[in-house]
Amino acid sequence: MASSAYALDYVTPEPTSPLGTLRILASEHGIREITFVDSAETPAAPSPLTKACREQLNAYLKGELHDFDVPLDPQGTPFQQRVWQALARIPFGETRSYAEIARDIDNLKAMRAVGAANGRNPLPIVVPCHRVIGRDGTLTGYAGGLERKAWLLELERTHIKHHSTR
């Protein structure tokens, strides 16, 4: 893939999920962006990276995959990158508060900035920003909407229960 070219692919989860269609954009280095879209607005031009990401997203949505291993190439400031790396360390089925993420990156005063970086995460689901909740346990903002966030958290809770009873 040429350095200025991007591969494009789509995932359309089961119709009963509120996720809608997910657009996957990849550079030659990794997955650059995953976006919630209404439909596949541009014809797909998949690459091995976007195909692998699509397969992993489908497996995650079925509860068969807990950890993604596709190469990632998100674009952001050094601070945003640190926050996104902290998000990626939140285990499947668990949640963290903004304060816990700030503590994880050794910057307790940065809770608001952590929230802003969380909201700019270009790789929802794969970098699990949906796992960040308010300190009191309430669902707080999610770029994809709170309905999607609640659905993703319930998906993980359900599959953790099923996994632990096997």
Tab-separated table of C-alpha atoms in Angstrom:
chain	number	residue	atom	x	y	z
A	1	MET	CA	0.000	0.000	0.000
A	2	ALA	CA	1.435	3.396	-0.923
A	3	SER	CA	2.210	5.693	1.991
A	4	SER	CA	-0.570	8.135	1.074
A	5	ALA	CA	-3.118	5.405	0.286
A	6	TYR	CA	-5.538	4.079	2.847
A	7	ALA	CA	-7.384	0.802	2.930
A	8	LEU	CA	-11.078	0.950	3.776
A	9	ASP	CA	-13.346	-1.807	5.042
A	10	TYR	CA	-16.630	-2.136	6.942
A	11	VAL	CA	-18.138	-4.280	9.680
A	12	THR	CA	-21.904	-4.494	10.067
A	13	PRO	CA	-22.739	-6.249	13.345
A	14	GLU	CA	-25.922	-8.193	13.936
A	15	PRO	CA	-29.055	-6.113	13.340
A	16	THR	CA	-30.066	-6.280	17.011
A	17	SER	CA	-27.002	-4.315	18.139
A	18	PRO	CA	-27.119	-0.512	18.280
A	19	LEU	CA	-23.621	-0.251	16.814
A	20	GLY	CA	-24.575	0.324	13.197
A	21	THR	CA	-21.857	-0.020	10.612
A	22	LEU	CA	-18.211	0.394	11.602
A	23	ARG	CA	-15.826	1.882	9.036
A	24	ILE	CA	-12.228	0.686	9.344
A	25	LEU	CA	-9.454	2.821	7.886
A	26	ALA	CA	-5.849	1.591	7.776
A	27	SER	CA	-2.518	3.068	6.787
A	28	GLU	CA	0.391	0.901	5.722
A	29	HIS	CA	1.434	0.775	9.408
A	30	GLY	CA	-1.801	-0.254	11.093
A	31	ILE	CA	-5.434	0.511	11.789
A	32	ARG	CA	-5.749	4.294	11.785
A	33	GLU	CA	-9.422	4.823	12.568
A	34	ILE	CA	-12.670	3.015	13.357
A	35	THR	CA	-15.791	5.130	12.966
A	36	PHE	CA	-19.478	4.538	13.627
A	37	VAL	CA	-21.300	5.319	10.361
A	38	ASP	CA	-24.884	4.921	9.167
A	39	SER	CA	-23.924	2.806	6.183
A	40	ALA	CA	-21.020	1.902	3.916
A	41	GLU	CA	-20.906	5.284	2.183
A	42	THR	CA	-17.766	4.615	0.117
A	43	PRO	CA	-16.997	1.323	-1.629
A	44	ALA	CA	-14.717	-0.911	0.425
A	45	ALA	CA	-11.069	-1.169	-0.577
A	46	PRO	CA	-9.836	-3.692	2.004
A	47	SER	CA	-6.276	-4.664	2.808
A	48	PRO	CA	-4.938	-7.581	4.832
A	49	LEU	CA	-4.923	-5.225	7.861
A	50	THR	CA	-8.540	-4.136	7.496
A	51	LYS	CA	-9.643	-7.719	6.824
A	52	ALA	CA	-7.873	-8.883	9.996
A	53	CYS	CA	-9.468	-6.043	11.966
A	54	ARG	CA	-12.925	-6.883	10.546
A	55	GLU	CA	-12.480	-10.542	11.516
A	56	GLN	CA	-11.321	-9.615	15.028
A	57	LEU	CA	-14.192	-7.152	15.516
A	58	ASN	CA	-16.686	-9.814	14.421
A	59	ALA	CA	-15.133	-12.327	16.847
A	60	TYR	CA	-15.237	-9.748	19.664
A	61	LEU	CA	-18.900	-9.002	18.960
A	62	LYS	CA	-19.650	-12.733	19.244
A	63	GLY	CA	-17.773	-12.893	22.560
A	64	GLU	CA	-15.087	-15.114	21.052
A	65	LEU	CA	-12.228	-12.574	21.289
A	66	HIS	CA	-11.199	-10.488	24.286
A	67	ASP	CA	-7.918	-8.938	23.117
A	68	PHE	CA	-7.173	-7.421	19.715
A	69	ASP	CA	-3.766	-7.901	18.158
A	70	VAL	CA	-3.968	-5.998	14.874
A	71	PRO	CA	-1.269	-3.341	14.433
A	72	LEU	CA	-2.562	0.129	15.306
A	73	ASP	CA	-1.598	3.515	13.886
A	74	PRO	CA	-3.725	6.124	15.701
A	75	GLN	CA	-2.753	9.743	15.167
A	76	GLY	CA	-2.696	12.047	18.182
A	77	THR	CA	-0.574	14.091	20.552
A	78	PRO	CA	1.928	12.365	22.845
A	79	PHE	CA	-0.500	12.886	25.754
A	80	GLN	CA	-3.389	11.337	23.806
A	81	GLN	CA	-1.167	8.401	22.869
A	82	ARG	CA	-0.360	7.793	26.567
A	83	VAL	CA	-4.062	7.862	27.447
A	84	TRP	CA	-4.941	5.498	24.594
A	85	GLN	CA	-2.205	3.100	25.714
A	86	ALA	CA	-3.690	3.166	29.227
A	87	LEU	CA	-7.151	2.448	27.790
A	88	ALA	CA	-5.749	-0.534	25.903
A	89	ARG	CA	-4.588	-2.004	29.235
A	90	ILE	CA	-8.126	-2.134	30.711
A	91	PRO	CA	-9.022	-5.833	30.730
A	92	PHE	CA	-12.077	-7.175	28.918
A	93	GLY	CA	-15.137	-6.962	31.154
A	94	GLU	CA	-13.615	-4.417	33.556
A	95	THR	CA	-14.037	-0.646	33.842
A	96	ARG	CA	-11.909	2.227	35.079
A	97	SER	CA	-12.666	5.815	36.068
A	98	TYR	CA	-11.049	8.875	34.524
A	99	ALA	CA	-9.139	9.324	37.795
A	100	GLU	CA	-7.776	5.782	37.559
A	101	ILE	CA	-6.592	6.436	33.997
A	102	ALA	CA	-4.962	9.706	35.125
A	103	ARG	CA	-3.211	7.800	37.916
A	104	ASP	CA	-2.142	5.114	35.414
A	105	ILE	CA	-0.366	7.740	33.289
A	106	ASP	CA	1.155	9.365	36.427
A	107	ASN	CA	-0.748	12.623	36.051
A	108	LEU	CA	-3.511	12.844	38.691
A	109	LYS	CA	-4.275	16.464	37.789
A	110	ALA	CA	-5.123	15.503	34.207
A	111	MET	CA	-8.591	13.996	34.719
A	112	ARG	CA	-10.282	16.499	32.387
A	113	ALA	CA	-7.555	16.059	29.767
A	114	VAL	CA	-7.917	12.274	30.108
A	115	GLY	CA	-11.630	12.698	29.399
A	116	ALA	CA	-10.880	14.803	26.327
A	117	ALA	CA	-8.310	12.292	25.023
A	118	ASN	CA	-10.738	9.459	25.705
A	119	GLY	CA	-13.353	11.280	23.609
A	120	ARG	CA	-10.879	11.653	20.735
A	121	ASN	CA	-9.923	7.976	20.668
A	122	PRO	CA	-9.903	7.111	16.943
A	123	LEU	CA	-10.130	3.354	17.586
A	124	PRO	CA	-13.284	2.665	19.626
A	125	ILE	CA	-13.826	-0.929	20.714
A	126	VAL	CA	-10.246	-1.965	19.796
A	127	VAL	CA	-8.885	0.678	22.193
A	128	PRO	CA	-11.703	0.248	24.720
A	129	CYS	CA	-12.707	3.772	25.685
A	130	HIS	CA	-16.183	2.366	26.407
A	131	ARG	CA	-14.668	0.833	29.561
A	132	VAL	CA	-14.126	4.264	31.145
A	133	ILE	CA	-16.955	5.295	33.450
A	134	GLY	CA	-17.614	7.962	36.061
A	135	ARG	CA	-16.015	7.602	39.491
A	136	ASP	CA	-19.467	6.786	40.923
A	137	GLY	CA	-19.988	3.991	38.392
A	138	THR	CA	-22.296	5.912	36.059
A	139	LEU	CA	-21.951	5.820	32.310
A	140	THR	CA	-20.445	9.048	31.080
A	141	GLY	CA	-19.884	10.413	27.586
A	142	TYR	CA	-19.020	8.185	24.670
A	143	ALA	CA	-18.366	9.496	21.172
A	144	GLY	CA	-20.496	6.661	19.785
A	145	GLY	CA	-23.375	7.462	22.160
A	146	LEU	CA	-24.299	6.075	25.567
A	147	GLU	CA	-26.579	3.401	24.062
A	148	ARG	CA	-23.594	1.887	22.258
A	149	LYS	CA	-21.409	2.175	25.353
A	150	ALA	CA	-24.002	0.407	27.522
A	151	TRP	CA	-24.418	-2.310	24.889
A	152	LEU	CA	-20.652	-2.942	24.656
A	153	LEU	CA	-20.274	-3.131	28.438
A	154	GLU	CA	-23.208	-5.569	28.676
A	155	LEU	CA	-21.717	-7.682	25.872
A	156	GLU	CA	-18.493	-7.964	27.878
A	157	ARG	CA	-20.290	-8.669	31.173
A	158	THR	CA	-22.329	-11.413	29.490
A	159	HIS	CA	-19.297	-13.072	27.933
A	160	ILE	CA	-17.226	-12.841	31.127
A	161	LYS	CA	-20.048	-14.687	32.954
A	162	HIS	CA	-20.290	-17.331	30.210
A	163	HIS	CA	-16.521	-17.725	30.113
A	164	SER	CA	-16.217	-18.127	33.909
A	165	THR	CA	-18.950	-20.790	34.057
A	166	ARG	CA	-17.270	-23.067	31.512
